[in-house]
XYZ file of C-alpha atoms in Angstrom:
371
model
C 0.000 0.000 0.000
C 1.315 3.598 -0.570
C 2.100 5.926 1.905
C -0.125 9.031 2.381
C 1.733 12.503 4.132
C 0.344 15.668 4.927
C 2.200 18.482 3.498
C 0.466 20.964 4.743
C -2.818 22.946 6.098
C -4.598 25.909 5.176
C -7.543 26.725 8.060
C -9.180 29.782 6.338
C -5.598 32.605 6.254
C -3.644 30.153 8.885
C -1.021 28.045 7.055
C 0.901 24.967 8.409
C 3.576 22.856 6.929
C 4.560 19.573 8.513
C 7.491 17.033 7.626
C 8.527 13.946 7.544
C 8.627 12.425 10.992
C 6.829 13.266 13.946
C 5.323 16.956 13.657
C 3.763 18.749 17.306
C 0.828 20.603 17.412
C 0.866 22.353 21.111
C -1.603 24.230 22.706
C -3.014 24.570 26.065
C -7.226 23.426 27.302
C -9.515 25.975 24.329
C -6.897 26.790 21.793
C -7.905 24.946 18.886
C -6.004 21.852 18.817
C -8.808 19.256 18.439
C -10.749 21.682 16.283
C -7.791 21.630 13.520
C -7.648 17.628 14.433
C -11.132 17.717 13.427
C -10.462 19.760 10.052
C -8.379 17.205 8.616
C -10.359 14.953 8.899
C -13.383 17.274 7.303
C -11.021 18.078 4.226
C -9.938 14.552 3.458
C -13.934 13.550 3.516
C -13.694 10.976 6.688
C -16.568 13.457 8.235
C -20.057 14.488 6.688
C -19.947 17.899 9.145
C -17.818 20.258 11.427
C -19.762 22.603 13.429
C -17.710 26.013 13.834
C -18.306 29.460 12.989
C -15.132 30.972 12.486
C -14.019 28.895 9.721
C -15.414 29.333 6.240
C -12.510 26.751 4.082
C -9.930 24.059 4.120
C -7.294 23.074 2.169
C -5.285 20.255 2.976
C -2.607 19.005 0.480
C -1.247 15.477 0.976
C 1.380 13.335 -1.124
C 0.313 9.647 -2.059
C 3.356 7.626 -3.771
C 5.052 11.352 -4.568
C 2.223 12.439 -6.459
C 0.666 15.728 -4.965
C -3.406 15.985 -4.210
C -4.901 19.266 -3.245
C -8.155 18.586 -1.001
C -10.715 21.863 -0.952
C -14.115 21.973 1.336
C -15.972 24.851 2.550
C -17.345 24.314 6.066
C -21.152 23.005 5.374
C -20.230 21.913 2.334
C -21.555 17.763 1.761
C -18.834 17.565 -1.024
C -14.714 18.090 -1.571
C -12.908 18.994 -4.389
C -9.969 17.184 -5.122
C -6.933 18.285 -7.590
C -4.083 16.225 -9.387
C -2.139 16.028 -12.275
C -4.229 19.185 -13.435
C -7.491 17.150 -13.222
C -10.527 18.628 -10.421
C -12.735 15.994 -9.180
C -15.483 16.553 -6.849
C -17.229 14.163 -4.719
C -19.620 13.927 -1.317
C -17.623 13.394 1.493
C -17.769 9.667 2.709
C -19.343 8.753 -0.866
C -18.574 5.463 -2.451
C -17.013 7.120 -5.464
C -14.854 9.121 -3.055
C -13.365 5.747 -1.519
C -12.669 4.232 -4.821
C -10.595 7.735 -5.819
C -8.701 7.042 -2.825
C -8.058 3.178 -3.366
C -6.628 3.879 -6.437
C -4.545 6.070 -5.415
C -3.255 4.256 -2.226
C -3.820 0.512 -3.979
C -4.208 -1.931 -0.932
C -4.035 -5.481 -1.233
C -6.095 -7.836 0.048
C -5.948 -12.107 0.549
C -8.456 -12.185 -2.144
C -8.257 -8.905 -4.584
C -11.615 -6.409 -4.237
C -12.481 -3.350 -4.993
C -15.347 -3.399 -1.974
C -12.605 -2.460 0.918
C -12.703 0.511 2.369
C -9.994 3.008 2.213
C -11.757 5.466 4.242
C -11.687 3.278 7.484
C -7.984 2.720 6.904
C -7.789 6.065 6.748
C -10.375 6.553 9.652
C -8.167 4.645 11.534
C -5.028 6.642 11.515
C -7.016 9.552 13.957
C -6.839 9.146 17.266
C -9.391 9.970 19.221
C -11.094 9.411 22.375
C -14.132 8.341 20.169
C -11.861 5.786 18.276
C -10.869 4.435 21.496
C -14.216 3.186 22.228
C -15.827 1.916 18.932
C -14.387 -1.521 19.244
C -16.217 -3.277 16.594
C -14.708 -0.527 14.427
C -10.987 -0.970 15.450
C -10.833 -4.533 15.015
C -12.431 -4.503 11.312
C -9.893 -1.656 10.749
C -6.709 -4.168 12.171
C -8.307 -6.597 9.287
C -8.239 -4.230 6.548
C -5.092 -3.380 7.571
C -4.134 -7.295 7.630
C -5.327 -7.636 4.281
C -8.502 -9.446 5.070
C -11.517 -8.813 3.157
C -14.005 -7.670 5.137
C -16.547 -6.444 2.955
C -16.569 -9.338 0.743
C -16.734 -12.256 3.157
C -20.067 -10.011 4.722
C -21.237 -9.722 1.388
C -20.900 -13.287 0.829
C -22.450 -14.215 4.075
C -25.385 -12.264 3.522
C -25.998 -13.594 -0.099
C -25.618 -17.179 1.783
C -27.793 -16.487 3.990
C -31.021 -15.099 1.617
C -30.196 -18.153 -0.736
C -30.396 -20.318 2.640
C -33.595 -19.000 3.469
C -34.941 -19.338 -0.285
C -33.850 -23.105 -0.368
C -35.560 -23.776 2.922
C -38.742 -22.362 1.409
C -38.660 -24.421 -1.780
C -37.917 -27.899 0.344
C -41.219 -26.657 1.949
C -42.911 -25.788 -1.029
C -41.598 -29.360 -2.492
C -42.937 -31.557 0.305
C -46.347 -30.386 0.299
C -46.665 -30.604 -3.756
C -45.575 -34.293 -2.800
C -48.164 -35.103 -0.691
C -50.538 -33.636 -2.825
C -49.392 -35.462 -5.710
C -49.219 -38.555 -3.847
C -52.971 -37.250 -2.476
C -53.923 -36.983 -6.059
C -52.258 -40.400 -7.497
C -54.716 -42.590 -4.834
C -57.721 -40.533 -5.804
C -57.387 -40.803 -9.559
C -56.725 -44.404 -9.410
C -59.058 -45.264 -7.523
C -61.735 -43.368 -10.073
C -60.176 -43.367 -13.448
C -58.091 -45.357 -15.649
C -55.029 -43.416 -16.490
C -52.053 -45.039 -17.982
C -48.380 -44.205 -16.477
C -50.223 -41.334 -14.161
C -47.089 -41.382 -11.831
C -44.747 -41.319 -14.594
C -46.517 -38.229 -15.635
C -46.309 -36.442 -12.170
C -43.106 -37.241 -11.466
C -41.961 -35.687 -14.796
C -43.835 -32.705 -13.935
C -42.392 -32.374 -10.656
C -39.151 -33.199 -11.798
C -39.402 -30.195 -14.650
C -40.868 -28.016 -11.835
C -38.366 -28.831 -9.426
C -35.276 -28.580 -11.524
C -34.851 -25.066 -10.165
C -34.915 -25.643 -6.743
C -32.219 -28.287 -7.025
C -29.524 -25.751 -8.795
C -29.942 -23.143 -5.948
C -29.598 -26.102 -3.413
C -26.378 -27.179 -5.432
C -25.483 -23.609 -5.237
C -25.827 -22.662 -1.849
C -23.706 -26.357 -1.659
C -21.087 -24.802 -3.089
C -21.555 -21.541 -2.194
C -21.145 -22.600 1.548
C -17.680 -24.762 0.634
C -16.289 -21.975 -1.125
C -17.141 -19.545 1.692
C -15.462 -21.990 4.506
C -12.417 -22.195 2.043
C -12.388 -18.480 2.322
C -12.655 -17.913 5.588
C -10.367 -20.894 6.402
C -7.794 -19.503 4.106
C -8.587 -15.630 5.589
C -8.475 -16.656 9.311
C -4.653 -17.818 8.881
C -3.573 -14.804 7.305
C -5.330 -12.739 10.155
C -3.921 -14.815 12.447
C -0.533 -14.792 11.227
C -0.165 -11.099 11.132
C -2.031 -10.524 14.479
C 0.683 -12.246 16.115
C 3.232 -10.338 14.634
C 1.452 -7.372 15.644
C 0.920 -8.705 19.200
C 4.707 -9.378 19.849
C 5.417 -6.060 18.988
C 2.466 -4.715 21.223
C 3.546 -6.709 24.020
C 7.260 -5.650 23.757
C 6.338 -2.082 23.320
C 4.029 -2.191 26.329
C 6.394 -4.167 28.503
C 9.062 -0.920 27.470
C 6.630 1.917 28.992
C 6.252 -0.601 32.257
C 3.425 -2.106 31.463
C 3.091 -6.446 32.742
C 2.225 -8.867 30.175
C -0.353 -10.799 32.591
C -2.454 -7.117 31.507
C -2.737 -8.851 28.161
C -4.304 -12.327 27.677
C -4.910 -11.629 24.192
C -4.544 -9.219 21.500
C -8.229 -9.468 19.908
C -10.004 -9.540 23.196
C -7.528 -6.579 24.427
C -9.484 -4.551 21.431
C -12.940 -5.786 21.643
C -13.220 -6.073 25.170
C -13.116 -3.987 28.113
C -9.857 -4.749 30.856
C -10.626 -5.743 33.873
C -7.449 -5.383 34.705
C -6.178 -1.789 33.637
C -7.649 1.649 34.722
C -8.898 3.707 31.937
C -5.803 5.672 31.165
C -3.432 2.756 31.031
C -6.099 0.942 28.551
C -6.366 4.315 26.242
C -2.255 4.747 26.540
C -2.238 1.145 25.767
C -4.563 1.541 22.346
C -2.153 4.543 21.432
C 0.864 2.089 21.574
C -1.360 -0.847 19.634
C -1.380 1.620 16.764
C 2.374 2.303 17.069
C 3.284 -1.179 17.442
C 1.184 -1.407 13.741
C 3.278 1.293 12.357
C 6.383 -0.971 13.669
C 5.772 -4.267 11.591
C 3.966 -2.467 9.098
C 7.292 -0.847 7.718
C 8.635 -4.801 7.025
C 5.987 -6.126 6.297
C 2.606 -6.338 3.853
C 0.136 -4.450 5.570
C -2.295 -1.840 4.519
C -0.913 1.092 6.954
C -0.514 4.556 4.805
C 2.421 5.501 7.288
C 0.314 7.836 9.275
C -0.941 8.618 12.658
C -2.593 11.401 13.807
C -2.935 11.963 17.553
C -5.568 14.153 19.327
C -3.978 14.284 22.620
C -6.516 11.957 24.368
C -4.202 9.050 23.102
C -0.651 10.807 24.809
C -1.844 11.634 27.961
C 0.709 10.372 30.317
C 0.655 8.271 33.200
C 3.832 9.748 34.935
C 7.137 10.989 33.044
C 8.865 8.198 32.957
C 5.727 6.552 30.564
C 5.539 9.763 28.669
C 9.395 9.447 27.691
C 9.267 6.020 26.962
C 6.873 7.202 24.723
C 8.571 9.404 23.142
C 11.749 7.341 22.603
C 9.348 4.620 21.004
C 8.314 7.546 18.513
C 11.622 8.711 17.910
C 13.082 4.720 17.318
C 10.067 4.680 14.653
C 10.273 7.799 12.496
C 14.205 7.155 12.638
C 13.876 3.795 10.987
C 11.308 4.110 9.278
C 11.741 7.266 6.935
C 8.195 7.091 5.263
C 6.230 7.579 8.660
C 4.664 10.664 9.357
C 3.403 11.352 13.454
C 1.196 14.551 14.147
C 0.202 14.723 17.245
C -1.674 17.578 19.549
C -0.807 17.954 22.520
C -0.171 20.131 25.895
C 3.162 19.250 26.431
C 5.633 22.321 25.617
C 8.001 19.199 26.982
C 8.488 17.851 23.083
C 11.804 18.618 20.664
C 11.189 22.045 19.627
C 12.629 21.269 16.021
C 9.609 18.861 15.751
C 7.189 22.043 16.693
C 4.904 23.025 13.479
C 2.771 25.282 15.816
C 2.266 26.492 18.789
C -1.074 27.727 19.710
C 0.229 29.227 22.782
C 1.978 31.701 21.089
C -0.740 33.095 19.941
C -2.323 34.618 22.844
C -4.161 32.034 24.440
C -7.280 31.922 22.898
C -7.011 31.378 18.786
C -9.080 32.058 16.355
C -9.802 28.229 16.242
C -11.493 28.183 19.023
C -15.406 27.935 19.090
């Protein structure tokens, strides 16, 4: 999959540029940080709305694979414009059309090629939010995408199953009572009327009537083998990669101080809720998941576009010593791995000042961000 960076920002007459590497947004409680989290996300079409009236546009430009995209939205706008190679496009923001713009332009792979993934919950999954944090069914379909498992298609498949399951039922039905009336109506003629080969003749009439009903049982047969096949075959891969991803969790989370005895396993980690870690450590802990992600992801086939963007909710710290552990995990990442961009917004005045892209502080406290 290619990489997507932000290059930079344009919030209305506000410019910022970021780099390669980990880029700092800082700003204290009201300045504005979460509201320019939340205007990415607007320009790039991962959001139908953004409620705030000092902001009339957005421009965001990005670089997929070295090519350059220029995103454009006006706040309460449904659609986004999107320029390359001296082409505009326009499309509704979470649209269909707009997802297949961007899987072209990002290409993931899957076990079994489709063009029904979503690129927008990869995407989706790169913010980190407080409201990510808790929509669990969401992460984990995300960690398959990013796995290369099809989602989409193996639902898709399982609901077409499941109507042709329901359809055969109803013709087995429909079969056994024309049975026993034909069996009904076999007695009752011969007992009345002379009529040569009279079971011949119903059974070839039920057998021409019938015909249908046995192809969609043969189908849904099949239909059902071939689906086990796939999710036999889909299941290993998911596995496979999950553990990679789970050794690197663990390792990373045993760093920062964390006990492995928090962790029985990675998937119930992300679906479930700990009973065995307070809030914080279970949101620091999802922040590190994704980092571990960005870790084998640089070796490895995944579907990870090299990007994470971090509302502070994710990088609050438990103490110092977790919050520099932290850090030195970042700064081992974006060192070895040269195509990984980390934005994060945050409080912390703390962080390398050569990292800094902005500092909302500066600007008097309140910005003109803020709602």
């Amino acid at each position: 999959m290619n990489s997507l960076n932000l290059v930079s920002l344009q919030i209305d007459d506000t410019h910022i540029h970021f780099k390669d590497g980990p880029n700092y947004i800082i700003g204290n409680n009201a300045t504005g940080k979460t509201t320019i989290f939340n205007c990415i996300k607007y320009a790039l079409g991962l959001t139908k709305s953004i409620l705030h009236g000092h902001i009339s546009k957005i421009e965001l430009k990005i670089c997929i694979n070295e090519y350059d995209f220029q995103f454009r939205r006006e706040i309460g706008s449904a659609h986004l414009s999107i320029s390359h190679k001296g082409e505009t496009y326009k499309y509704r923001a979470l649209s269909k059309e707009l997802d297949e713009f961007l899987r072209d332009a990002l290409s993931p792979t899957y076990t079994y090629g489709s063009d029904t993934e979503s690129v927008l919950a990869l995407l989706d999954f790169c913010f980190l939010s407080e409201e990510r944090s808790t929509n669990r069914r969401q992460q984990w379909e995300a960690i398959n995408l990013i796995c290369g498992i099809n989602v989409s298609l193996v639902k898709s498949v399982e609901k077409d199953i499941h109507t042709l399951k329901k359809e055969v039922s109803k013709n087995i039905e429909t079969e056994r009572i024309v049975d026993e009336f034909s069996r009904s109506l076999a007695v009752r003629l011969n007992e009345n009327v002379k009529i040569e080969d009279l079971d011949d003749i119903i059974e070839l009439t039920k057998g021409r009537f019938f015909d249908e009903f046995r192809e969609k049982e043969y189908l849904l047969i099949n239909a059902t083998s071939k689906l086990e096949k796939i999710k036999e075959r889909s299941d290993f891969e998911l596995r496979s990669k999950v553990s990679e991803i789970e050794d690197a969790f663990f390792s990373l989370n045993q760093y920062v101080g964390f006990e492995r005895r928090f962790f029985d396993d990675l998937e119930l980690f992300i679906k479930d809720r700990s009973k065995t870690m307070s809030y914080r450590e279970e949101t620091f802990s999802r922040f590190i998941l994704v980092l571990a992600i960005a870790k084998v992801a640089k070796e490895g086939i995944y579907n990870f576009p090299q990007l994470i963007i971090n509302d502070c909710y994710l990088s609050f710290d438990l103490d110092n010593r977790t919050h520099q552990k932290s850090l030195s995990i970042l700064d081992d990442l974006t060192s070895r791995n040269k195509g990984l961009q980390y934005i994060e917004f945050t409080y912390k005045d703390e962080v390398p000042k050569e990292h800094v892209v902005l500092n909302l502080n500066a600007r008097g406290g309140l910005h003109v961000f803020n709602s």
